[in-house]
Short mmCIF file of C-alpha atoms in Angstrom, two decimals:
data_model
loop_
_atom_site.label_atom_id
_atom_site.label_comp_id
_atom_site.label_asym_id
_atom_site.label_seq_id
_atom_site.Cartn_x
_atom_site.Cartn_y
_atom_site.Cartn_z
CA UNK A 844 -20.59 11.09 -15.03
CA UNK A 845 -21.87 7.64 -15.55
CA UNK A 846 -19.62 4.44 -16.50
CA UNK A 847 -19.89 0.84 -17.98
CA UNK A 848 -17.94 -0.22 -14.65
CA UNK A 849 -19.18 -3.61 -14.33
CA UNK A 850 -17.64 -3.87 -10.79
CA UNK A 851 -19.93 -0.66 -9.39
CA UNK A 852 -22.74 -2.03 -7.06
CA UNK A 853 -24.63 -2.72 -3.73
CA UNK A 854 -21.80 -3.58 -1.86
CA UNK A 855 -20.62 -1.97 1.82
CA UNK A 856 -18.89 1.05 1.83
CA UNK A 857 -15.06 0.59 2.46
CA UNK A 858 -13.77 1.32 6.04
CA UNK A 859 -12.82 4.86 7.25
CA UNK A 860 -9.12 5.71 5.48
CA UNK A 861 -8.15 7.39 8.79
CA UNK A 862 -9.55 4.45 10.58
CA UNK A 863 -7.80 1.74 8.00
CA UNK A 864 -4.62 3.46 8.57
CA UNK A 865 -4.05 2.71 12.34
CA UNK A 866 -4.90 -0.45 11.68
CA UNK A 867 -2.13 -1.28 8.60
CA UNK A 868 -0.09 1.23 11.22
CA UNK A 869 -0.74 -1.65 13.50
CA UNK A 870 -0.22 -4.37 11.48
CA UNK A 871 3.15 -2.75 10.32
CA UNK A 872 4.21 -2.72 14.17
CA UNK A 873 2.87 -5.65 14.89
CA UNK A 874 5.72 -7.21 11.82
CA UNK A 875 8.56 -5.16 13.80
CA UNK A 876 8.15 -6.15 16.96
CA UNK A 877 7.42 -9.84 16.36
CA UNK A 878 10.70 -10.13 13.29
CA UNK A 879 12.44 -7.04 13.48
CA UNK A 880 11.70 -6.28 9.43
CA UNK A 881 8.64 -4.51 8.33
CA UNK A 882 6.36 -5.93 5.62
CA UNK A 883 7.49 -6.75 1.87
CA UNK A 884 5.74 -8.20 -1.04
CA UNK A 885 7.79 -7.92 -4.20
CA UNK A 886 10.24 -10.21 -2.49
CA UNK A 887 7.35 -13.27 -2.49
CA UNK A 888 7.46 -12.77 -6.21
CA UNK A 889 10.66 -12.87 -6.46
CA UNK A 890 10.99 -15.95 -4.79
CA UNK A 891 7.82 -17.75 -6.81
CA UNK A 892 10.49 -16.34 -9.79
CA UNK A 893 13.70 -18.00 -8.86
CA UNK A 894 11.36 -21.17 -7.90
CA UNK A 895 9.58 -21.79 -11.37
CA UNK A 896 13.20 -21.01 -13.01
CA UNK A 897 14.92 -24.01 -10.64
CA UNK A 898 11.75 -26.21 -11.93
CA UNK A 899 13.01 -25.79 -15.42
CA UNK A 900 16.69 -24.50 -15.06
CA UNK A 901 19.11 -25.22 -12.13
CA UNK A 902 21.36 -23.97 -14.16
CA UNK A 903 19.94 -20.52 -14.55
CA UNK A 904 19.60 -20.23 -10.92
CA UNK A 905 23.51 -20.72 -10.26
CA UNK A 906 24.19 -18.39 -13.08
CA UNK A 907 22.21 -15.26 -11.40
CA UNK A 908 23.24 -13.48 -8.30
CA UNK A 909 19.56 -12.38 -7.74
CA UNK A 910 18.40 -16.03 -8.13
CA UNK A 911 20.72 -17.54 -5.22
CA UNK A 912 19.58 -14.86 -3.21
CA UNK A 913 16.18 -16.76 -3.39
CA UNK A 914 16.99 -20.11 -3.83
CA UNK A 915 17.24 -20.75 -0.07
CA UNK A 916 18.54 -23.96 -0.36
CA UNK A 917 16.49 -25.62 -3.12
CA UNK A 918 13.23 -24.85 -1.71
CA UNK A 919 12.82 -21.12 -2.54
CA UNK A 920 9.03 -21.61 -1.70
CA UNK A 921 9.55 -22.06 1.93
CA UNK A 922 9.80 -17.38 1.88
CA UNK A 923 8.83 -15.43 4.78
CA UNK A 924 7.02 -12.77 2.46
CA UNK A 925 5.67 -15.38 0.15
CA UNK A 926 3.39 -17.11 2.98
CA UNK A 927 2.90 -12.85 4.35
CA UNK A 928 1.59 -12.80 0.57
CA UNK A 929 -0.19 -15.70 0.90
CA UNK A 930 -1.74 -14.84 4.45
CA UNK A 931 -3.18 -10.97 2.55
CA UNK A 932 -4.49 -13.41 -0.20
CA UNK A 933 -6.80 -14.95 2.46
CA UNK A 934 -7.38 -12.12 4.26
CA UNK A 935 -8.27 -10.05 1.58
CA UNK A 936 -10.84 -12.59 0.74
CA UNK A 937 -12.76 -13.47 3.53
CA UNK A 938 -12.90 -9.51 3.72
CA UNK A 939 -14.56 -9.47 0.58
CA UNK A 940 -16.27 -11.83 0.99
CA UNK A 941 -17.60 -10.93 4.46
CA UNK A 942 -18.09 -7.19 2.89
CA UNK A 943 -20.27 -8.54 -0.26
CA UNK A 944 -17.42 -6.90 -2.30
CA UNK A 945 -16.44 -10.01 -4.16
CA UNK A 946 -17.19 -9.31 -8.13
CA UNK A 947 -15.27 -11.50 -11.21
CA UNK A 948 -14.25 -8.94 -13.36
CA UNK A 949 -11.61 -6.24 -15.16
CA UNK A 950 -11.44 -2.83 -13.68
CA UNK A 951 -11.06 0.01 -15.98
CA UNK A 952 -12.33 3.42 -16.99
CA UNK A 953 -15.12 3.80 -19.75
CA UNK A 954 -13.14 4.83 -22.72
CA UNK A 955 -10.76 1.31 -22.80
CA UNK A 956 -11.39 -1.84 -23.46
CA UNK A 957 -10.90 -5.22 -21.54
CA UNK A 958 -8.15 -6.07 -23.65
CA UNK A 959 -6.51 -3.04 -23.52
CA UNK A 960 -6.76 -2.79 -20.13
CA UNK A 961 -5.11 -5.98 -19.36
CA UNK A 962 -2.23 -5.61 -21.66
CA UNK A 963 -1.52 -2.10 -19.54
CA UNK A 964 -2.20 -4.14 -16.29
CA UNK A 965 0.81 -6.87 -17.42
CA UNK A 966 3.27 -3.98 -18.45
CA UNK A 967 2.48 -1.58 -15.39
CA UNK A 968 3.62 -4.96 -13.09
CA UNK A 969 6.24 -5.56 -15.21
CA UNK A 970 7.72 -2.29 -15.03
CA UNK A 971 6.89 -1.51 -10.88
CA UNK A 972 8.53 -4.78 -10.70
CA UNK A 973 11.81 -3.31 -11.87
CA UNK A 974 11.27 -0.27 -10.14
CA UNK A 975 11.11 -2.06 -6.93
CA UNK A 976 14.10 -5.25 -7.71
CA UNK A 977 16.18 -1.73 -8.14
CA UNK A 978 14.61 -0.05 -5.30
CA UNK A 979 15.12 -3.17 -2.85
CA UNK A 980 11.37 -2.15 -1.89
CA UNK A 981 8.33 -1.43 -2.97
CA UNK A 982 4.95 0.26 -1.26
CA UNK A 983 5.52 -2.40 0.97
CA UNK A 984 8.84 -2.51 1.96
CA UNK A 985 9.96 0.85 1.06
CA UNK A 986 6.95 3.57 1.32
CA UNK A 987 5.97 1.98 4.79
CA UNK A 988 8.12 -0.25 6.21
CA UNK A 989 11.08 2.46 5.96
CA UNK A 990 9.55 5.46 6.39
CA UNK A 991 7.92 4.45 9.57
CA UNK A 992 11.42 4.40 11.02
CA UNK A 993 12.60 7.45 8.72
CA UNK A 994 14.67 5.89 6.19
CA UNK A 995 16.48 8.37 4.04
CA UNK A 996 16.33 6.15 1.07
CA UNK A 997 12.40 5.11 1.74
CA UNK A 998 11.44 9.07 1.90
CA UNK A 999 13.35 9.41 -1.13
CA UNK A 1000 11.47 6.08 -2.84
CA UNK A 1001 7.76 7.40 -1.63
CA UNK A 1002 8.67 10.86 -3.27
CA UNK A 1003 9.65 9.41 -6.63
CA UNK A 1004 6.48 7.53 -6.71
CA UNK A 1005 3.94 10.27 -6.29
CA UNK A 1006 6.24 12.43 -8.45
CA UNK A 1007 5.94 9.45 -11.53
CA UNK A 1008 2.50 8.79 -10.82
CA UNK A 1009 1.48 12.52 -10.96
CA UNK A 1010 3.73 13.28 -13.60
CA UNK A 1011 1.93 10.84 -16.04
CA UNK A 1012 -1.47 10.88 -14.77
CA UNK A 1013 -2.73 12.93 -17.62
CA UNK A 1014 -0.74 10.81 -20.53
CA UNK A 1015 -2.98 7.93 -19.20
CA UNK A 1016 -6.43 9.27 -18.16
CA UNK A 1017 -8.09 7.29 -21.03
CA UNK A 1018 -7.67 4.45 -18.81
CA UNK A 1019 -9.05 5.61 -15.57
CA UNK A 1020 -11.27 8.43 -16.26
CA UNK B 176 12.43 -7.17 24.79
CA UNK B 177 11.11 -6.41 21.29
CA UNK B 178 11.39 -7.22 18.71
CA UNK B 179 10.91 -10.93 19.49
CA UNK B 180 13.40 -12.00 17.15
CA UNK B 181 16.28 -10.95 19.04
CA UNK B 182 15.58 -12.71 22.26
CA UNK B 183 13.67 -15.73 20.48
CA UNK B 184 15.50 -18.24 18.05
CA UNK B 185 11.89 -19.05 16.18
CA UNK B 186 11.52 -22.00 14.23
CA UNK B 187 11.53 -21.78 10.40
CA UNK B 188 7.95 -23.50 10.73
CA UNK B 189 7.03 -20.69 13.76
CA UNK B 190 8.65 -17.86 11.09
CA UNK B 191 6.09 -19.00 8.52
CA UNK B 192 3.04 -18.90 10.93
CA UNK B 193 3.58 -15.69 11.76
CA UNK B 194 4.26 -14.27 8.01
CA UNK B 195 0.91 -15.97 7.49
CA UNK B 196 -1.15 -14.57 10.60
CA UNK B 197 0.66 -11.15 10.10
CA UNK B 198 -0.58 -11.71 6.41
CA UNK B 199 -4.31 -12.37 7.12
CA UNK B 200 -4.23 -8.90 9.18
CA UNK B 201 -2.62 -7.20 6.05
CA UNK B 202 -4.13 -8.32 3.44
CA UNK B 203 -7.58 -7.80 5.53
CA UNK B 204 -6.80 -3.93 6.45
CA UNK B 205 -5.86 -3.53 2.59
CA UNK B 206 -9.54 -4.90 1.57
CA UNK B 207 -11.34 -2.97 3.94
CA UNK B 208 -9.66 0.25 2.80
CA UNK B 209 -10.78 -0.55 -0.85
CA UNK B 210 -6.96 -0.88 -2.06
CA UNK B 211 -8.84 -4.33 -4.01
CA UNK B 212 -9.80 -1.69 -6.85
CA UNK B 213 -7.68 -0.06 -9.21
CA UNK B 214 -9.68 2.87 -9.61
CA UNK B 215 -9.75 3.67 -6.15
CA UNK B 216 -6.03 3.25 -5.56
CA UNK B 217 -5.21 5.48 -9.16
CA UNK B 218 -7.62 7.85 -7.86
CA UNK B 219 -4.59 9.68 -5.54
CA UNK B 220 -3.13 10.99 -8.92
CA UNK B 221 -6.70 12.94 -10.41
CA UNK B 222 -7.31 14.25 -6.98
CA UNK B 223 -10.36 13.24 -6.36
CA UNK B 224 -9.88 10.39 -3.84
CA UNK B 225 -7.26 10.51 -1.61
CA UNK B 226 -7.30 7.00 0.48
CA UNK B 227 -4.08 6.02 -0.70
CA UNK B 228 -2.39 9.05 1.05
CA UNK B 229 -4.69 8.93 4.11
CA UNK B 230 -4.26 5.63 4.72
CA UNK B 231 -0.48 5.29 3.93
CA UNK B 232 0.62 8.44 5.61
CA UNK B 233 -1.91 7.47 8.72
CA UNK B 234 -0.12 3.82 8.86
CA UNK B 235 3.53 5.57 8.78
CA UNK B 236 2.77 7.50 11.25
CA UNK B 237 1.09 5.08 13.38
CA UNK B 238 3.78 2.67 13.21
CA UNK B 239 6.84 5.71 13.74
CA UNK B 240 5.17 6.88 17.05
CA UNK B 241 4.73 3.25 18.04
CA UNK B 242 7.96 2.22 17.00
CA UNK B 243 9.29 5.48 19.10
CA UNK B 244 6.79 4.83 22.29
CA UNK B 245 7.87 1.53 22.55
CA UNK B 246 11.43 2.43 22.32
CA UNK B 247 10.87 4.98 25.47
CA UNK B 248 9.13 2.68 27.57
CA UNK B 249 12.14 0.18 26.60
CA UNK B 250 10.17 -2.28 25.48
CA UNK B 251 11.64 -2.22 21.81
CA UNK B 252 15.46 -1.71 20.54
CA UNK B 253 15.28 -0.14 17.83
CA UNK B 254 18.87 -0.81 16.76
CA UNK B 255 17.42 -4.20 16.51
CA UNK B 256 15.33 -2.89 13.70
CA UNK B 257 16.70 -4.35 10.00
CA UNK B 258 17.04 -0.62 8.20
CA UNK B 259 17.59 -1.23 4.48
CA UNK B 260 20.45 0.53 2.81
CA UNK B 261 19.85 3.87 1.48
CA UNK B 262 20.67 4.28 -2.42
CA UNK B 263 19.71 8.22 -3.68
CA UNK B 264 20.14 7.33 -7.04
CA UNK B 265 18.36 3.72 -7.35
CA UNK B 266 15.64 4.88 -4.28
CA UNK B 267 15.00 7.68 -6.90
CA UNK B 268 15.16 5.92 -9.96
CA UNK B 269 13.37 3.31 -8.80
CA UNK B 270 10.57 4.78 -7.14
CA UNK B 271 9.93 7.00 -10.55
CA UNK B 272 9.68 3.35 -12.60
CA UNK B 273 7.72 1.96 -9.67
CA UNK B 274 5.17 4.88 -9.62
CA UNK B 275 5.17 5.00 -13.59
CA UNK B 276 4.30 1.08 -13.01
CA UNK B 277 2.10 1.65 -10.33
CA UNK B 278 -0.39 3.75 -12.05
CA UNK B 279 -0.47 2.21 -15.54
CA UNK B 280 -1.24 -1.32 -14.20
CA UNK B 281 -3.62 0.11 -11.44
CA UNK B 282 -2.06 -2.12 -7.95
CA UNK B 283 1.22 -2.78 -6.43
CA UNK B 284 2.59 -6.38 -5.46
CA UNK B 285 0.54 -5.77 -2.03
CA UNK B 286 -2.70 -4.71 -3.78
CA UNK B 287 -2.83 -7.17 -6.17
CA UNK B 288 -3.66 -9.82 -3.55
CA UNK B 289 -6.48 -8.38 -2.05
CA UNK B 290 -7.19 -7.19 -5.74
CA UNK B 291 -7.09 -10.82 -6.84
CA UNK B 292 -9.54 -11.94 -3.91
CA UNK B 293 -12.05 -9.25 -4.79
CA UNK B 294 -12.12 -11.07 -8.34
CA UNK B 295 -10.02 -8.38 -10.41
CA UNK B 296 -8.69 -10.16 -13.35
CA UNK B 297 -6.67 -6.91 -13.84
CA UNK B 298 -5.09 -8.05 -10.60
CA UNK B 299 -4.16 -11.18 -11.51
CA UNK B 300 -2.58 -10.21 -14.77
CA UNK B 301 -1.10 -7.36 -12.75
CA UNK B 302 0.74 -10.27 -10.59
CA UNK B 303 1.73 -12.15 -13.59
CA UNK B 304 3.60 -8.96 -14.83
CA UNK B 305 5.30 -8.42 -11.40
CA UNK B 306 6.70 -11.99 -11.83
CA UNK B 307 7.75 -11.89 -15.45
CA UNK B 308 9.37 -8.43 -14.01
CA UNK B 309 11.75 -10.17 -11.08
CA UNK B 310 12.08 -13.03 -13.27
CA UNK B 311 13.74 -10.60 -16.01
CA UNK B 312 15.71 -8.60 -13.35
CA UNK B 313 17.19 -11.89 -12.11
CA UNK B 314 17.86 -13.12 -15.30
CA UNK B 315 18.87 -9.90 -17.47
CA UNK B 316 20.54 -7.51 -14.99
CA UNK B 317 21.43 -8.91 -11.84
CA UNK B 318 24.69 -7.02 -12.20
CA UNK B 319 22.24 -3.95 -10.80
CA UNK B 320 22.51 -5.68 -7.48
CA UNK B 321 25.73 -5.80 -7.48
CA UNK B 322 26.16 -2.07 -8.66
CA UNK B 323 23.91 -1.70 -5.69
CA UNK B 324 25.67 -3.00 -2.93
CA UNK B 325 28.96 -1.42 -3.95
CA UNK B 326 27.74 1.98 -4.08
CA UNK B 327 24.95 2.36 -1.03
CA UNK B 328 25.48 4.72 1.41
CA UNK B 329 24.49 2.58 4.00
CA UNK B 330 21.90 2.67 7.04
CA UNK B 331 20.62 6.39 6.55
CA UNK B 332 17.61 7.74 8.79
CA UNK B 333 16.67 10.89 9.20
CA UNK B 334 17.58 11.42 13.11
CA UNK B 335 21.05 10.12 12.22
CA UNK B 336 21.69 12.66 9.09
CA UNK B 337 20.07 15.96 11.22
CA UNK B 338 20.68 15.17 14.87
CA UNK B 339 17.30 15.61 15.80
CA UNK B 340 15.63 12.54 17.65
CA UNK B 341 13.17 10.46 16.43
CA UNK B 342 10.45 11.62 19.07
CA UNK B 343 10.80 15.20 17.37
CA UNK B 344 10.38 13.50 13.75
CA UNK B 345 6.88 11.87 15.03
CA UNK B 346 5.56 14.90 16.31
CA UNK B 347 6.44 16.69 12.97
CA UNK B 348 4.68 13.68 11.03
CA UNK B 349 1.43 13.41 13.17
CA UNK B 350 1.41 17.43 12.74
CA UNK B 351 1.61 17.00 8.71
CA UNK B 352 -1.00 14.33 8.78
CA UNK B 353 -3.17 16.69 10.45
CA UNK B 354 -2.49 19.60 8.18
CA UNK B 355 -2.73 17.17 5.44
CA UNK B 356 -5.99 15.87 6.46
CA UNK B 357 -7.37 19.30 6.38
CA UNK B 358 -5.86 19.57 3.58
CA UNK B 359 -6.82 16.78 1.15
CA UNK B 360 -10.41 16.99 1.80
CA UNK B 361 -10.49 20.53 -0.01
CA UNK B 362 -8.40 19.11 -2.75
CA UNK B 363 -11.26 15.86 -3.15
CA UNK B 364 -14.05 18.76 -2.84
CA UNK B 365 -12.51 20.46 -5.24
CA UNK B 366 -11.79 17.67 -8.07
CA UNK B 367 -14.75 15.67 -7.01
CA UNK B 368 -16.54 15.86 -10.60
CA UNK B 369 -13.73 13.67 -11.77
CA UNK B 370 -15.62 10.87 -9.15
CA UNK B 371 -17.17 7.86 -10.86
CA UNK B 372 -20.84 6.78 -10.31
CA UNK B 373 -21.01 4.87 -7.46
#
């Protein structure tokens, strides 16, 4: 089958999966035994959250349990996982960039277009953010920071998420196949 | 002793090196796996790539018979370990809107950095949902944390609920990754006319 995928070219392959997963495996050690907590993302969003709403609202911070949580003082920025987040950001590009994989553009599957796309790519982050703010955890922090040390509640989390994502996988083929 | 923490009293500014050196390494490992694209990482749910499972269940299991190794040589403590509460009913629920999320905007928060550094749009508006999303958690129903907290079960692992030690666990999960690696190459074989033009 052939596609309009803008983003397909000469580029090196991607590494081994077996052979990327000891090293994330590593990486995810490496977090443990240096902090004692695993890795995290969604909480450097929340954090960016609670900082852009202090810019324009003190007030709304004080009035939201989840925003104090953040708030760290009045300088919410200063967030472990925000700088982790920031660190992958880097990372991920001079891997790109090393790689030749770096290519502006909107992934998708044939049969949507750009603006459709996006508008899915907004409301699929806006609801995995919920999913994860109720979760306390997301890929990150759940699926492999807890199950790694057996979690009850992470093996629980990873299950739902391959149960969702193959559950509606056919409702939304139009935008990946 | 690991982990570090416990016997070191780090600096805020050390804390923040290492969440950024620790981040280069992640963010790195999640580029060279291809987890940059959203049609590889969607690709787990039409069966006909299966990195996301490789590589996740390769890295959990990695990290658990580290995690346990270390513990046996008594070089880590695990009860040192931060173990986040277990909630059935919000892990579930959760983890249902996060996969429902997941595969309709094509990354997760981790994803979307090393999709934004390949040059994915998608990813960036991907990351601008995920903050609108906390944002409205924090502002609309932060009563859900509370509801949280009050009705966790608390620290939950699986060698606490059955009895049987984490060193047994391991060996069960580097079995299933085995299994499972036999496994999901028959299912790719099998579904591999769904496969893109590379």
């Amino acid at each position: 089958m052939h596609t309009s995928n803008p983003l397909a070219g000469a580029s090196r392959a991607y590494l081994n999966p077996y052979a990327a997963g000891v090293l994330l495996g590593l990486v995810l050690l490496a977090t443990y035994a240096l902090t004692g907590r695993g890795l995290g993302a969604t909480a450097g969003f929340a954090a960016v959250a609670t900082w852009l709403t202090g810019l324009v609202s003190p007030a709304a911070v004080q009035a939201s349990a989840v925003h104090l949580k953040y708030w760290n003082d009045g300088v919410p920025w200063l967030n472990w996982t925000l700088f982790l987040l920031f660190g992958a950001l880097v990372g991920a590009a001079l891997s790109a960039w090393q790689a030749g994989r770096f290519r502006l553009g909107i992934e998708r599957g044939p049969r949507i277009s750009d603006s459709q796309r996006l508008a899915l790519a907004f409301l699929g982050g806006f609801i995995a953010a919920w999913g994860a703010k109720l979760a306390k955890g997301c890929t990150s922090g759940q699926a492999l920071t807890g199950s790694s040390i057996l979690n009850a509640g992470s093996l629980v989390f990873l299950i739902a998420v391959f149960v969702a994502g193959f559950g509606l996988a056919h409702f939304v083929r139009k935008e990946w196949l | 002793m690991l982990p570090l923490s416990s016997t070191i009293e780090f600096s805020q500014a050390a804390e923040l090196g290492i969440a950024i050196l620790l981040g280069l390494g992640f963010g790195a490992v999640l580029e060279r796996a291809g987890f940059g694209s959203a049609r590889k990482l969607t690709a787990v749910f039409y069966l006909y790539d299966m990195a996301v499972v490789k590589v996740m269940f390769t890295a959990v299991v990695t990290a658990m018979v580290g995690l346990y190794g270390l513990s046996v040589l008594g070089l880590m403590d695990l009860s040192e370990l931060y173990v986040e509460r277990t909630h059935l009913l919000a892990q579930g629920l959760g983890g249902l809107l996060f996969g429902a999320g997941f595969l309709i905007g094509g990354y997760c928060p981790g994803t979307s950095m090393a999709a934004i550094a390949s040059g994915r749009k998608d990813g960036l508006v991907f990351a601008f949902g995920m903050l609108s999303g906390v944002w409205a958690y924090a502002e609309f129903t932060p009563q859900l944390d509370a509801w949280y907290s009050s009705t966790a079960l608390g620290e939950l692992t699986m060698p606490a609920i059955t009895g049987v030690g984490m060193g047994w666990w391991a060996l069960l999960f580097v079995a299933a990754l085995l299994l499972a690696a036999w496994g999901l190459r028959w299912v790719e074989q099998r579904h591999g006319s769904l496969h893109p033009a590379r």
